Amino acid sequence: MSSASDPLAALGALPGVAESVESVRKAVDRVYGHRVMRRRGGEITSEAALRAARGSAALSAADWALEEVRRRTDFSADAEALTVGAALRLTAEAGQLLSIWRQSPMRVLARLHLVASGSAVAGDVVGRPRLAGEPVEEPLVDLPLPDAEEVAGRLDGLARLVIAGGSAPALVTAAVVHGELLALRPFASYNGLVARAAERIVLINSGLDPKAICPAEVGHAEQGAEAYLEAFKGYVSGTAEGMAAWIAHCGRAVELGARESTAVCEALQRGAA
């Protein structure tokens, strides 16, 4: 990330990013303007959370059918079940942490890892960045792992950016938070789930998606793991083109999340007709 006074705003000026931001805003506005949202917004939010959890878990090697996620009550049977359970807990918890995020993002990240881990991870590695020599389990990303010292420094820089705010569009901030956490993999486990939950928090807290009805996690999963990783490599590259491609990928994910909730609205409208 740049050392300029407002590096996130600088990213917003990259070629193609403004178009992505505008496209996302239009997609979000369309679903918020749907007539069903005026009467049954709470149902849309709940359904979006369930679908978000399913999508995030799918990218962490637990690709379950939506109805299986909906009906299951026990998420302790195996690694996939633990991942789906973690994703469900994170989507529920994200909305409880909005007031803390802008003051103490590190506190929120620690809480997210604690919630994701539940009782599945033993020892003192839960809820804190990893120390030197501690292993990381992340099923999707196998890029070189930054050492603990670099992780600490970059997390501090990310926290400072979040606290400082700035003029960057919400999409840009959400994409950078997501990408940086995925690149650092600061925790011993569940880093992908935590990164996507943090993106969710930014999108809600920024006011872009205050009711959490445009789940980017759905869109990330719909675009597929291969496209997700290819776009993420652009973020890791640090080039202008790579960063713009990652932001555009995240923008498309939000648009697809909005499309998913629009379809839910249409289904509810047909059912009420």
PDB file of C-alpha atoms in Angstrom:
ATOM      1  CA  MET A   1       0.000   0.000   0.000  1.00  0.00           C
ATOM      2  CA  SER A   2       1.171   3.507  -0.760  1.00  0.00           C
ATOM      3  CA  SER A   3       2.656   5.779   1.855  1.00  0.00           C
ATOM      4  CA  ALA A   4       0.698   8.774   0.586  1.00  0.00           C
ATOM      5  CA  SER A   5      -1.577  10.619   2.985  1.00  0.00           C
ATOM      6  CA  ASP A   6      -4.695   8.889   1.634  1.00  0.00           C
ATOM      7  CA  PRO A   7      -3.559   5.768  -0.241  1.00  0.00           C
ATOM      8  CA  LEU A   8      -7.059   4.321  -0.419  1.00  0.00           C
ATOM      9  CA  ALA A   9      -8.287   7.405  -2.254  1.00  0.00           C
ATOM     10  CA  ALA A  10      -5.374   7.000  -4.658  1.00  0.00           C
ATOM     11  CA  LEU A  11      -6.567   3.471  -5.404  1.00  0.00           C
ATOM     12  CA  GLY A  12      -9.985   4.878  -6.165  1.00  0.00           C
ATOM     13  CA  ALA A  13      -8.399   6.893  -8.958  1.00  0.00           C
ATOM     14  CA  LEU A  14      -6.974   3.836 -10.732  1.00  0.00           C
ATOM     15  CA  PRO A  15      -8.276   3.190 -14.264  1.00  0.00           C
ATOM     16  CA  GLY A  16     -11.597   1.372 -14.228  1.00  0.00           C
ATOM     17  CA  VAL A  17     -12.172   1.645 -10.472  1.00  0.00           C
ATOM     18  CA  ALA A  18     -14.597   4.574 -10.709  1.00  0.00           C
ATOM     19  CA  GLU A  19     -16.676   2.567 -13.185  1.00  0.00           C
ATOM     20  CA  SER A  20     -16.737  -0.403 -10.786  1.00  0.00           C
ATOM     21  CA  VAL A  21     -17.787   1.849  -7.920  1.00  0.00           C
ATOM     22  CA  GLU A  22     -20.614   3.353  -9.962  1.00  0.00           C
ATOM     23  CA  SER A  23     -21.805  -0.044 -11.187  1.00  0.00           C
ATOM     24  CA  VAL A  24     -21.907  -1.349  -7.621  1.00  0.00           C
ATOM     25  CA  ARG A  25     -23.831   1.688  -6.405  1.00  0.00           C
ATOM     26  CA  LYS A  26     -26.475   1.210  -9.092  1.00  0.00           C
ATOM     27  CA  ALA A  27     -26.829  -2.507  -8.305  1.00  0.00           C
ATOM     28  CA  VAL A  28     -27.197  -1.827  -4.594  1.00  0.00           C
ATOM     29  CA  ASP A  29     -29.699   0.978  -5.168  1.00  0.00           C
ATOM     30  CA  ARG A  30     -31.845  -1.302  -7.331  1.00  0.00           C
ATOM     31  CA  VAL A  31     -32.298  -3.962  -4.678  1.00  0.00           C
ATOM     32  CA  TYR A  32     -32.871  -1.397  -1.929  1.00  0.00           C
ATOM     33  CA  GLY A  33     -35.574   0.140  -4.093  1.00  0.00           C
ATOM     34  CA  HIS A  34     -37.438  -3.131  -4.561  1.00  0.00           C
ATOM     35  CA  ARG A  35     -40.985  -2.951  -3.248  1.00  0.00           C
ATOM     36  CA  VAL A  36     -40.528  -6.110  -1.138  1.00  0.00           C
ATOM     37  CA  MET A  37     -37.738  -4.390   0.836  1.00  0.00           C
ATOM     38  CA  ARG A  38     -40.238  -1.921   2.243  1.00  0.00           C
ATOM     39  CA  ARG A  39     -42.326  -4.668   3.823  1.00  0.00           C
ATOM     40  CA  ARG A  40     -40.037  -7.638   4.366  1.00  0.00           C
ATOM     41  CA  GLY A  41     -36.546  -6.203   4.656  1.00  0.00           C
ATOM     42  CA  GLY A  42     -35.761  -8.258   7.747  1.00  0.00           C
ATOM     43  CA  GLU A  43     -36.419 -11.488   5.874  1.00  0.00           C
ATOM     44  CA  ILE A  44     -34.135 -10.395   3.043  1.00  0.00           C
ATOM     45  CA  THR A  45     -31.358  -9.577   5.503  1.00  0.00           C
ATOM     46  CA  SER A  46     -31.668 -12.972   7.201  1.00  0.00           C
ATOM     47  CA  GLU A  47     -31.665 -14.851   3.917  1.00  0.00           C
ATOM     48  CA  ALA A  48     -28.700 -12.828   2.660  1.00  0.00           C
ATOM     49  CA  ALA A  49     -26.736 -13.736   5.794  1.00  0.00           C
ATOM     50  CA  LEU A  50     -27.391 -17.433   5.285  1.00  0.00           C
ATOM     51  CA  ARG A  51     -26.320 -17.254   1.653  1.00  0.00           C
ATOM     52  CA  ALA A  52     -23.264 -15.193   2.562  1.00  0.00           C
ATOM     53  CA  ALA A  53     -22.140 -17.840   5.028  1.00  0.00           C
ATOM     54  CA  ARG A  54     -22.627 -20.590   2.466  1.00  0.00           C
ATOM     55  CA  GLY A  55     -20.612 -18.661  -0.115  1.00  0.00           C
ATOM     56  CA  SER A  56     -17.742 -17.868   2.221  1.00  0.00           C
ATOM     57  CA  ALA A  57     -17.550 -21.467   3.430  1.00  0.00           C
ATOM     58  CA  ALA A  58     -17.514 -22.683  -0.181  1.00  0.00           C
ATOM     59  CA  LEU A  59     -14.328 -20.698  -0.803  1.00  0.00           C
ATOM     60  CA  SER A  60     -12.802 -22.335   2.267  1.00  0.00           C
ATOM     61  CA  ALA A  61     -13.305 -25.856   0.923  1.00  0.00           C
ATOM     62  CA  ALA A  62     -16.765 -26.490   2.380  1.00  0.00           C
ATOM     63  CA  ASP A  63     -19.036 -26.143  -0.644  1.00  0.00           C
ATOM     64  CA  TRP A  64     -22.404 -27.243   0.706  1.00  0.00           C
ATOM     65  CA  ALA A  65     -25.780 -26.839  -0.936  1.00  0.00           C
ATOM     66  CA  LEU A  66     -27.787 -23.954   0.481  1.00  0.00           C
ATOM     67  CA  GLU A  67     -30.545 -26.228   1.737  1.00  0.00           C
ATOM     68  CA  GLU A  68     -28.008 -28.368   3.573  1.00  0.00           C
ATOM     69  CA  VAL A  69     -26.725 -25.274   5.369  1.00  0.00           C
ATOM     70  CA  ARG A  70     -30.287 -24.245   6.122  1.00  0.00           C
ATOM     71  CA  ARG A  71     -31.417 -27.546   7.646  1.00  0.00           C
ATOM     72  CA  ARG A  72     -28.248 -28.608   9.502  1.00  0.00           C
ATOM     73  CA  THR A  73     -28.083 -27.962  13.249  1.00  0.00           C
ATOM     74  CA  ASP A  74     -24.868 -29.814  14.136  1.00  0.00           C
ATOM     75  CA  PHE A  75     -21.683 -28.315  12.715  1.00  0.00           C
ATOM     76  CA  SER A  76     -19.139 -30.344  14.654  1.00  0.00           C
ATOM     77  CA  ALA A  77     -18.973 -33.581  12.649  1.00  0.00           C
ATOM     78  CA  ASP A  78     -15.910 -32.903  10.492  1.00  0.00           C
ATOM     79  CA  ALA A  79     -13.682 -30.187   9.032  1.00  0.00           C
ATOM     80  CA  GLU A  80     -16.246 -29.074   6.447  1.00  0.00           C
ATOM     81  CA  ALA A  81     -19.004 -28.850   9.043  1.00  0.00           C
ATOM     82  CA  LEU A  82     -16.722 -26.831  11.322  1.00  0.00           C
ATOM     83  CA  THR A  83     -16.005 -24.427   8.468  1.00  0.00           C
ATOM     84  CA  VAL A  84     -19.681 -23.944   7.651  1.00  0.00           C
ATOM     85  CA  GLY A  85     -20.456 -23.418  11.334  1.00  0.00           C
ATOM     86  CA  ALA A  86     -17.662 -20.853  11.575  1.00  0.00           C
ATOM     87  CA  ALA A  87     -18.995 -18.983   8.535  1.00  0.00           C
ATOM     88  CA  LEU A  88     -22.510 -18.881   9.996  1.00  0.00           C
ATOM     89  CA  ARG A  89     -21.241 -17.537  13.301  1.00  0.00           C
ATOM     90  CA  LEU A  90     -19.185 -14.868  11.550  1.00  0.00           C
ATOM     91  CA  THR A  91     -22.060 -13.521   9.464  1.00  0.00           C
ATOM     92  CA  ALA A  92     -24.169 -13.295  12.619  1.00  0.00           C
ATOM     93  CA  GLU A  93     -21.386 -11.634  14.610  1.00  0.00           C
ATOM     94  CA  ALA A  94     -20.360  -9.082  11.981  1.00  0.00           C
ATOM     95  CA  GLY A  95     -23.401  -6.917  12.578  1.00  0.00           C
ATOM     96  CA  GLN A  96     -22.634  -6.727  16.301  1.00  0.00           C
ATOM     97  CA  LEU A  97     -19.184  -5.208  15.751  1.00  0.00           C
ATOM     98  CA  LEU A  98     -19.967  -2.205  13.577  1.00  0.00           C
ATOM     99  CA  SER A  99     -19.598   0.421  16.296  1.00  0.00           C
ATOM    100  CA  ILE A 100     -16.180  -0.912  17.279  1.00  0.00           C
ATOM    101  CA  TRP A 101     -14.680  -1.275  13.796  1.00  0.00           C
ATOM    102  CA  ARG A 102     -13.699   2.348  13.131  1.00  0.00           C
ATOM    103  CA  GLN A 103     -12.227   2.782  16.626  1.00  0.00           C
ATOM    104  CA  SER A 104     -10.445  -0.552  17.030  1.00  0.00           C
ATOM    105  CA  PRO A 105     -10.270  -2.756  13.941  1.00  0.00           C
ATOM    106  CA  MET A 106      -7.707  -5.036  15.582  1.00  0.00           C
ATOM    107  CA  ARG A 107     -10.115  -5.730  18.420  1.00  0.00           C
ATOM    108  CA  VAL A 108     -12.777  -6.652  15.863  1.00  0.00           C
ATOM    109  CA  LEU A 109     -10.424  -8.936  13.938  1.00  0.00           C
ATOM    110  CA  ALA A 110      -9.449 -10.714  17.148  1.00  0.00           C
ATOM    111  CA  ARG A 111     -13.117 -11.172  17.982  1.00  0.00           C
ATOM    112  CA  LEU A 112     -13.862 -12.515  14.499  1.00  0.00           C
ATOM    113  CA  HIS A 113     -11.144 -15.140  14.807  1.00  0.00           C
ATOM    114  CA  LEU A 114     -12.368 -16.113  18.250  1.00  0.00           C
ATOM    115  CA  VAL A 115     -15.919 -16.503  16.954  1.00  0.00           C
ATOM    116  CA  ALA A 116     -14.807 -18.456  13.901  1.00  0.00           C
ATOM    117  CA  SER A 117     -12.649 -20.811  15.952  1.00  0.00           C
ATOM    118  CA  GLY A 118     -15.300 -21.629  18.537  1.00  0.00           C
ATOM    119  CA  SER A 119     -14.104 -24.675  20.438  1.00  0.00           C
ATOM    120  CA  ALA A 120     -12.465 -26.215  17.377  1.00  0.00           C
ATOM    121  CA  VAL A 121      -9.036 -24.638  17.933  1.00  0.00           C
ATOM    122  CA  ALA A 122      -7.251 -25.379  21.167  1.00  0.00           C
ATOM    123  CA  GLY A 123      -4.502 -23.455  22.917  1.00  0.00           C
ATOM    124  CA  ASP A 124      -3.625 -19.777  23.047  1.00  0.00           C
ATOM    125  CA  VAL A 125      -3.506 -19.157  19.269  1.00  0.00           C
ATOM    126  CA  VAL A 126      -7.138 -18.056  19.099  1.00  0.00           C
ATOM    127  CA  GLY A 127      -7.941 -14.374  18.786  1.00  0.00           C
ATOM    128  CA  ARG A 128      -4.408 -13.083  18.257  1.00  0.00           C
ATOM    129  CA  PRO A 129      -2.001 -12.703  15.324  1.00  0.00           C
ATOM    130  CA  ARG A 130       0.361 -15.613  14.889  1.00  0.00           C
ATOM    131  CA  LEU A 131       3.857 -15.571  16.342  1.00  0.00           C
ATOM    132  CA  ALA A 132       7.100 -16.508  14.596  1.00  0.00           C
ATOM    133  CA  GLY A 133       7.179 -20.174  13.675  1.00  0.00           C
ATOM    134  CA  GLU A 134       3.478 -20.822  14.224  1.00  0.00           C
ATOM    135  CA  PRO A 135       1.818 -22.687  11.329  1.00  0.00           C
ATOM    136  CA  VAL A 136      -1.157 -21.421   9.354  1.00  0.00           C
ATOM    137  CA  GLU A 137      -3.979 -23.537   7.969  1.00  0.00           C
ATOM    138  CA  GLU A 138      -5.656 -21.912   4.966  1.00  0.00           C
ATOM    139  CA  PRO A 139      -7.140 -24.347   2.426  1.00  0.00           C
ATOM    140  CA  LEU A 140      -7.421 -21.976  -0.531  1.00  0.00           C
ATOM    141  CA  VAL A 141      -4.345 -19.729  -0.530  1.00  0.00           C
ATOM    142  CA  ASP A 142      -0.886 -21.234  -0.875  1.00  0.00           C
ATOM    143  CA  LEU A 143       1.089 -18.086  -1.703  1.00  0.00           C
ATOM    144  CA  PRO A 144       4.221 -17.310   0.348  1.00  0.00           C
ATOM    145  CA  LEU A 145       3.382 -16.470   3.933  1.00  0.00           C
ATOM    146  CA  PRO A 146       4.621 -13.142   5.366  1.00  0.00           C
ATOM    147  CA  ASP A 147       6.596 -13.565   8.586  1.00  0.00           C
ATOM    148  CA  ALA A 148       5.156 -12.542  11.944  1.00  0.00           C
ATOM    149  CA  GLU A 149       7.061  -9.257  12.058  1.00  0.00           C
ATOM    150  CA  GLU A 150       5.753  -8.184   8.662  1.00  0.00           C
ATOM    151  CA  VAL A 151       2.254  -9.240   9.658  1.00  0.00           C
ATOM    152  CA  ALA A 152       2.363  -7.082  12.776  1.00  0.00           C
ATOM    153  CA  GLY A 153       3.568  -4.038  10.861  1.00  0.00           C
ATOM    154  CA  ARG A 154       1.074  -4.345   8.054  1.00  0.00           C
ATOM    155  CA  LEU A 155      -1.837  -4.990  10.412  1.00  0.00           C
ATOM    156  CA  ASP A 156      -0.911  -1.814  12.252  1.00  0.00           C
ATOM    157  CA  GLY A 157      -0.856   0.064   8.960  1.00  0.00           C
ATOM    158  CA  LEU A 158      -4.220  -1.352   7.948  1.00  0.00           C
ATOM    159  CA  ALA A 159      -5.733  -0.403  11.299  1.00  0.00           C
ATOM    160  CA  ARG A 160      -4.423   3.143  10.925  1.00  0.00           C
ATOM    161  CA  LEU A 161      -6.012   3.456   7.494  1.00  0.00           C
ATOM    162  CA  VAL A 162      -9.374   2.246   8.799  1.00  0.00           C
ATOM    163  CA  ILE A 163      -9.292   4.571  11.796  1.00  0.00           C
ATOM    164  CA  ALA A 164      -8.203   7.564   9.712  1.00  0.00           C
ATOM    165  CA  GLY A 165     -11.090   7.085   7.310  1.00  0.00           C
ATOM    166  CA  GLY A 166     -10.685   9.207   4.214  1.00  0.00           C
ATOM    167  CA  SER A 167     -12.460   9.850   0.971  1.00  0.00           C
ATOM    168  CA  ALA A 168     -12.074   6.446  -0.667  1.00  0.00           C
ATOM    169  CA  PRO A 169     -15.265   4.711  -1.854  1.00  0.00           C
ATOM    170  CA  ALA A 170     -16.537   1.923   0.389  1.00  0.00           C
ATOM    171  CA  LEU A 171     -15.828  -0.658  -2.305  1.00  0.00           C
ATOM    172  CA  VAL A 172     -12.133   0.290  -2.389  1.00  0.00           C
ATOM    173  CA  THR A 173     -11.767   0.142   1.387  1.00  0.00           C
ATOM    174  CA  ALA A 174     -13.599  -3.187   1.587  1.00  0.00           C
ATOM    175  CA  ALA A 175     -11.449  -4.689  -1.170  1.00  0.00           C
ATOM    176  CA  VAL A 176      -8.211  -3.564   0.485  1.00  0.00           C
ATOM    177  CA  VAL A 177      -9.243  -4.854   3.914  1.00  0.00           C
ATOM    178  CA  HIS A 178     -10.230  -8.193   2.380  1.00  0.00           C
ATOM    179  CA  GLY A 179      -7.112  -8.457   0.240  1.00  0.00           C
ATOM    180  CA  GLU A 180      -4.678  -7.429   2.960  1.00  0.00           C
ATOM    181  CA  LEU A 181      -6.040  -9.897   5.492  1.00  0.00           C
ATOM    182  CA  LEU A 182      -5.982 -12.686   2.940  1.00  0.00           C
ATOM    183  CA  ALA A 183      -2.423 -11.796   1.966  1.00  0.00           C
ATOM    184  CA  LEU A 184      -1.210 -11.669   5.574  1.00  0.00           C
ATOM    185  CA  ARG A 185      -3.157 -14.643   6.899  1.00  0.00           C
ATOM    186  CA  PRO A 186      -2.514 -13.276  10.392  1.00  0.00           C
ATOM    187  CA  PHE A 187      -4.238 -16.040  12.339  1.00  0.00           C
ATOM    188  CA  ALA A 188      -3.531 -19.727  12.739  1.00  0.00           C
ATOM    189  CA  SER A 189      -6.778 -20.660  10.977  1.00  0.00           C
ATOM    190  CA  TYR A 190      -9.937 -19.366   9.271  1.00  0.00           C
ATOM    191  CA  ASN A 191      -8.174 -16.406   7.654  1.00  0.00           C
ATOM    192  CA  GLY A 192     -10.287 -16.521   4.497  1.00  0.00           C
ATOM    193  CA  LEU A 193     -13.503 -16.514   6.491  1.00  0.00           C
ATOM    194  CA  VAL A 194     -12.258 -13.648   8.665  1.00  0.00           C
ATOM    195  CA  ALA A 195     -11.125 -11.620   5.629  1.00  0.00           C
ATOM    196  CA  ARG A 196     -14.514 -11.953   3.961  1.00  0.00           C
ATOM    197  CA  ALA A 197     -16.320 -11.120   7.220  1.00  0.00           C
ATOM    198  CA  ALA A 198     -14.194  -7.975   7.548  1.00  0.00           C
ATOM    199  CA  GLU A 199     -15.107  -6.998   3.981  1.00  0.00           C
ATOM    200  CA  ARG A 200     -18.742  -7.478   4.997  1.00  0.00           C
ATOM    201  CA  ILE A 201     -18.303  -5.171   7.994  1.00  0.00           C
ATOM    202  CA  VAL A 202     -16.811  -2.419   5.830  1.00  0.00           C
ATOM    203  CA  LEU A 203     -19.628  -2.617   3.288  1.00  0.00           C
ATOM    204  CA  ILE A 204     -22.268  -2.395   6.024  1.00  0.00           C
ATOM    205  CA  ASN A 205     -20.529   0.181   8.204  1.00  0.00           C
ATOM    206  CA  SER A 206     -19.756   2.478   5.281  1.00  0.00           C
ATOM    207  CA  GLY A 207     -23.427   2.868   4.478  1.00  0.00           C
ATOM    208  CA  LEU A 208     -23.104   1.227   1.069  1.00  0.00           C
ATOM    209  CA  ASP A 209     -25.086  -1.811   2.251  1.00  0.00           C
ATOM    210  CA  PRO A 210     -26.411  -0.862   5.708  1.00  0.00           C
ATOM    211  CA  LYS A 211     -28.988  -3.668   5.861  1.00  0.00           C
ATOM    212  CA  ALA A 212     -26.487  -6.320   4.698  1.00  0.00           C
ATOM    213  CA  ILE A 213     -28.620  -7.446   1.773  1.00  0.00           C
ATOM    214  CA  CYS A 214     -25.907  -7.498  -0.923  1.00  0.00           C
ATOM    215  CA  PRO A 215     -23.642 -10.323   0.257  1.00  0.00           C
ATOM    216  CA  ALA A 216     -20.288 -10.113  -1.522  1.00  0.00           C
ATOM    217  CA  GLU A 217     -19.519 -13.623  -0.274  1.00  0.00           C
ATOM    218  CA  VAL A 218     -22.201 -14.954  -2.615  1.00  0.00           C
ATOM    219  CA  GLY A 219     -20.593 -13.169  -5.533  1.00  0.00           C
ATOM    220  CA  HIS A 220     -17.089 -14.331  -4.680  1.00  0.00           C
ATOM    221  CA  ALA A 221     -18.289 -17.921  -4.602  1.00  0.00           C
ATOM    222  CA  GLU A 222     -20.320 -17.546  -7.805  1.00  0.00           C
ATOM    223  CA  GLN A 223     -17.285 -16.256  -9.698  1.00  0.00           C
ATOM    224  CA  GLY A 224     -15.422 -19.350  -8.527  1.00  0.00           C
ATOM    225  CA  ALA A 225     -12.268 -20.109  -6.591  1.00  0.00           C
ATOM    226  CA  GLU A 226     -10.035 -19.906  -9.662  1.00  0.00           C
ATOM    227  CA  ALA A 227     -11.176 -16.378 -10.548  1.00  0.00           C
ATOM    228  CA  TYR A 228     -10.994 -15.365  -6.890  1.00  0.00           C
ATOM    229  CA  LEU A 229      -7.385 -16.504  -6.610  1.00  0.00           C
ATOM    230  CA  GLU A 230      -6.397 -14.952  -9.931  1.00  0.00           C
ATOM    231  CA  ALA A 231      -7.807 -11.582  -8.878  1.00  0.00           C
ATOM    232  CA  PHE A 232      -6.212 -11.923  -5.451  1.00  0.00           C
ATOM    233  CA  LYS A 233      -2.811 -12.474  -7.069  1.00  0.00           C
ATOM    234  CA  GLY A 234      -3.333  -9.065  -8.659  1.00  0.00           C
ATOM    235  CA  TYR A 235      -3.722  -7.565  -5.197  1.00  0.00           C
ATOM    236  CA  VAL A 236      -0.607  -9.321  -3.943  1.00  0.00           C
ATOM    237  CA  SER A 237       1.366  -8.061  -6.941  1.00  0.00           C
ATOM    238  CA  GLY A 238       0.852  -4.484  -5.777  1.00  0.00           C
ATOM    239  CA  THR A 239       0.731  -3.193  -9.351  1.00  0.00           C
ATOM    240  CA  ALA A 240      -1.837  -0.632 -10.409  1.00  0.00           C
ATOM    241  CA  GLU A 241      -3.365  -3.088 -12.858  1.00  0.00           C
ATOM    242  CA  GLY A 242      -3.457  -5.875 -10.282  1.00  0.00           C
ATOM    243  CA  MET A 243      -5.017  -3.708  -7.596  1.00  0.00           C
ATOM    244  CA  ALA A 244      -7.642  -2.394 -10.015  1.00  0.00           C
ATOM    245  CA  ALA A 245      -8.475  -5.951 -11.098  1.00  0.00           C
ATOM    246  CA  TRP A 246      -8.930  -7.047  -7.466  1.00  0.00           C
ATOM    247  CA  ILE A 247     -11.181  -4.078  -6.690  1.00  0.00           C
ATOM    248  CA  ALA A 248     -13.224  -4.795  -9.821  1.00  0.00           C
ATOM    249  CA  HIS A 249     -13.525  -8.450  -8.803  1.00  0.00           C
ATOM    250  CA  CYS A 250     -14.804  -7.432  -5.370  1.00  0.00           C
ATOM    251  CA  GLY A 251     -17.197  -4.995  -7.003  1.00  0.00           C
ATOM    252  CA  ARG A 252     -18.584  -7.719  -9.223  1.00  0.00           C
ATOM    253  CA  ALA A 253     -19.032  -9.869  -6.117  1.00  0.00           C
ATOM    254  CA  VAL A 254     -21.202  -7.179  -4.513  1.00  0.00           C
ATOM    255  CA  GLU A 255     -23.223  -6.840  -7.716  1.00  0.00           C
ATOM    256  CA  LEU A 256     -23.836 -10.586  -7.791  1.00  0.00           C
ATOM    257  CA  GLY A 257     -24.837 -10.481  -4.130  1.00  0.00           C
ATOM    258  CA  ALA A 258     -27.327  -7.749  -4.956  1.00  0.00           C
ATOM    259  CA  ARG A 259     -28.667  -9.848  -7.838  1.00  0.00           C
ATOM    260  CA  GLU A 260     -29.103 -12.800  -5.470  1.00  0.00           C
ATOM    261  CA  SER A 261     -31.162 -10.736  -3.044  1.00  0.00           C
ATOM    262  CA  THR A 262     -33.193  -9.277  -5.898  1.00  0.00           C
ATOM    263  CA  ALA A 263     -34.087 -12.835  -6.864  1.00  0.00           C
ATOM    264  CA  VAL A 264     -35.143 -13.513  -3.267  1.00  0.00           C
ATOM    265  CA  CYS A 265     -37.309 -10.383  -3.343  1.00  0.00           C
ATOM    266  CA  GLU A 266     -38.917 -11.530  -6.589  1.00  0.00           C
ATOM    267  CA  ALA A 267     -39.611 -14.982  -5.145  1.00  0.00           C
ATOM    268  CA  LEU A 268     -41.245 -13.476  -2.057  1.00  0.00           C
ATOM    269  CA  GLN A 269     -43.303 -11.151  -4.249  1.00  0.00           C
ATOM    270  CA  ARG A 270     -44.558 -14.052  -6.364  1.00  0.00           C
ATOM    271  CA  GLY A 271     -45.437 -15.968  -3.234  1.00  0.00           C
ATOM    272  CA  ALA A 272     -47.489 -13.076  -1.920  1.00  0.00           C
ATOM    273  CA  ALA A 273     -49.323 -12.533  -5.212  1.00  0.00           C
TER     274      ALA A 273
END
